């Protein structure tokens, strides 16, 4: 009787042990996808102050393919250029920054140069600080009430103020090339934006009479002006007047009192 009573539990235990010892099939393992091997930033190398540009980032994968990603962005100097939104860089002041993108442990940096924007139409006034005349200019060439009065004692004497206007076109892959135009008939001169952001102009304009004849020249040198805010300019330069076929010159050193961009 005892054997019969134990037979059921023993058989059940054996059956349970037999089922538990049977191995389950292993779950299939998904193949690993390609991994990131490099990260690069795409976008402009140069921006003008007051402007903005969008930058993107691309990763190259271990299988040779590439795709765009959305990294986190930072600027090394937010006074020069600041990140505003995903990949948007706003140019604030002349200089250079390192724009950095970080994505899944990978980092990439790109140098972005910010260049002072001098483009547009400018008008203002300057004051004469130094005046030296010689030859025909010392003899006096101004008519009216200043007939036969030396140049530096007439309308162009030290301390006198004068209106001034010109238009600047800024070009080049680095925005460093300048062309300044002084009225429809006076012509234009070339220049550049210096490494520290100053405007430099150098050249000669033809002076024309009422009939359009070339009677003299105005030579600019030592031009040294810079942006003073987004739409103002300050600085100084020298200018030298000569008459065709006449001896002497009228040399002036001037300084800007006001100069405002009107575009």
Phi, psi and omega in degrees: 000318180297323181295319180294322180293329182274343187296319181297308179299323180295317179296320179296319179295319180295319179296320180294317179295323179295318179292321182291333183277355181280121184291140175277145177293138182292143178291141181295140180263128181290136179295140180290137179281172179295145181261162178285132178249335178200161180226131179229154178254136179244133179158180186291146176274336184228140175226150174271145177303141182089350181260182179208160179209154178261137178242148178235164179232142181229137175254145171258132184263166184295340178270006178093349179279169179220159178204156177280146179228168178245094183272180167268143187242144174217153175248140181287341179212100183287351174284333180269314178207139184236144176280129180229096183088182185288100175080003180267126181245127180257126182273123187247320185210156181299135180154199180218147178226163170258116176269123186242137175241137179232130181211120177048048177084354178258145182228142176220147179229150180220132177280126178240125180264131176253126187243135177304133181265109179257000185295144177127187180260132183238144175211149180177207182220149175231163178242143178275121179262331180222137176217128177226124180242154179207166177060227183297333179286327176286333178287333179104114181238000181276135182270195179065224181290351181250021182299133180064015175268130179308146184311311186284358175249358182260225184295337184256032180289160179302135180094349179283150181251148184218145176284152185207138180208146176197167180238136182245132170250129183244129186214186181098155180298334178252012180057027184265350183268132184237139170229116182254127182247129184249084179077168185289337185248339186286337180096196184217162177227160182262168179191195183203164170261124184286170182300329180264012170095005180277155176266130177236126176238147180205126179161183185234135176255145176276132176265125184246146177272186183300335182266003181083011179275143181279109183249348181192182181224152175236114184257127176261140176207164177059028182292127182212088178235161180213162177291137176236078190094178186291330187227028178226153179227144176225160178141199188206169175194176175242148178221142188228119180265138173225155178250137180295127178075008180238147180281158173089178181202169173237108184259131181227142169248124188236160178224138180291135171265313174216145173204114187237139176282129185251359182286000000 
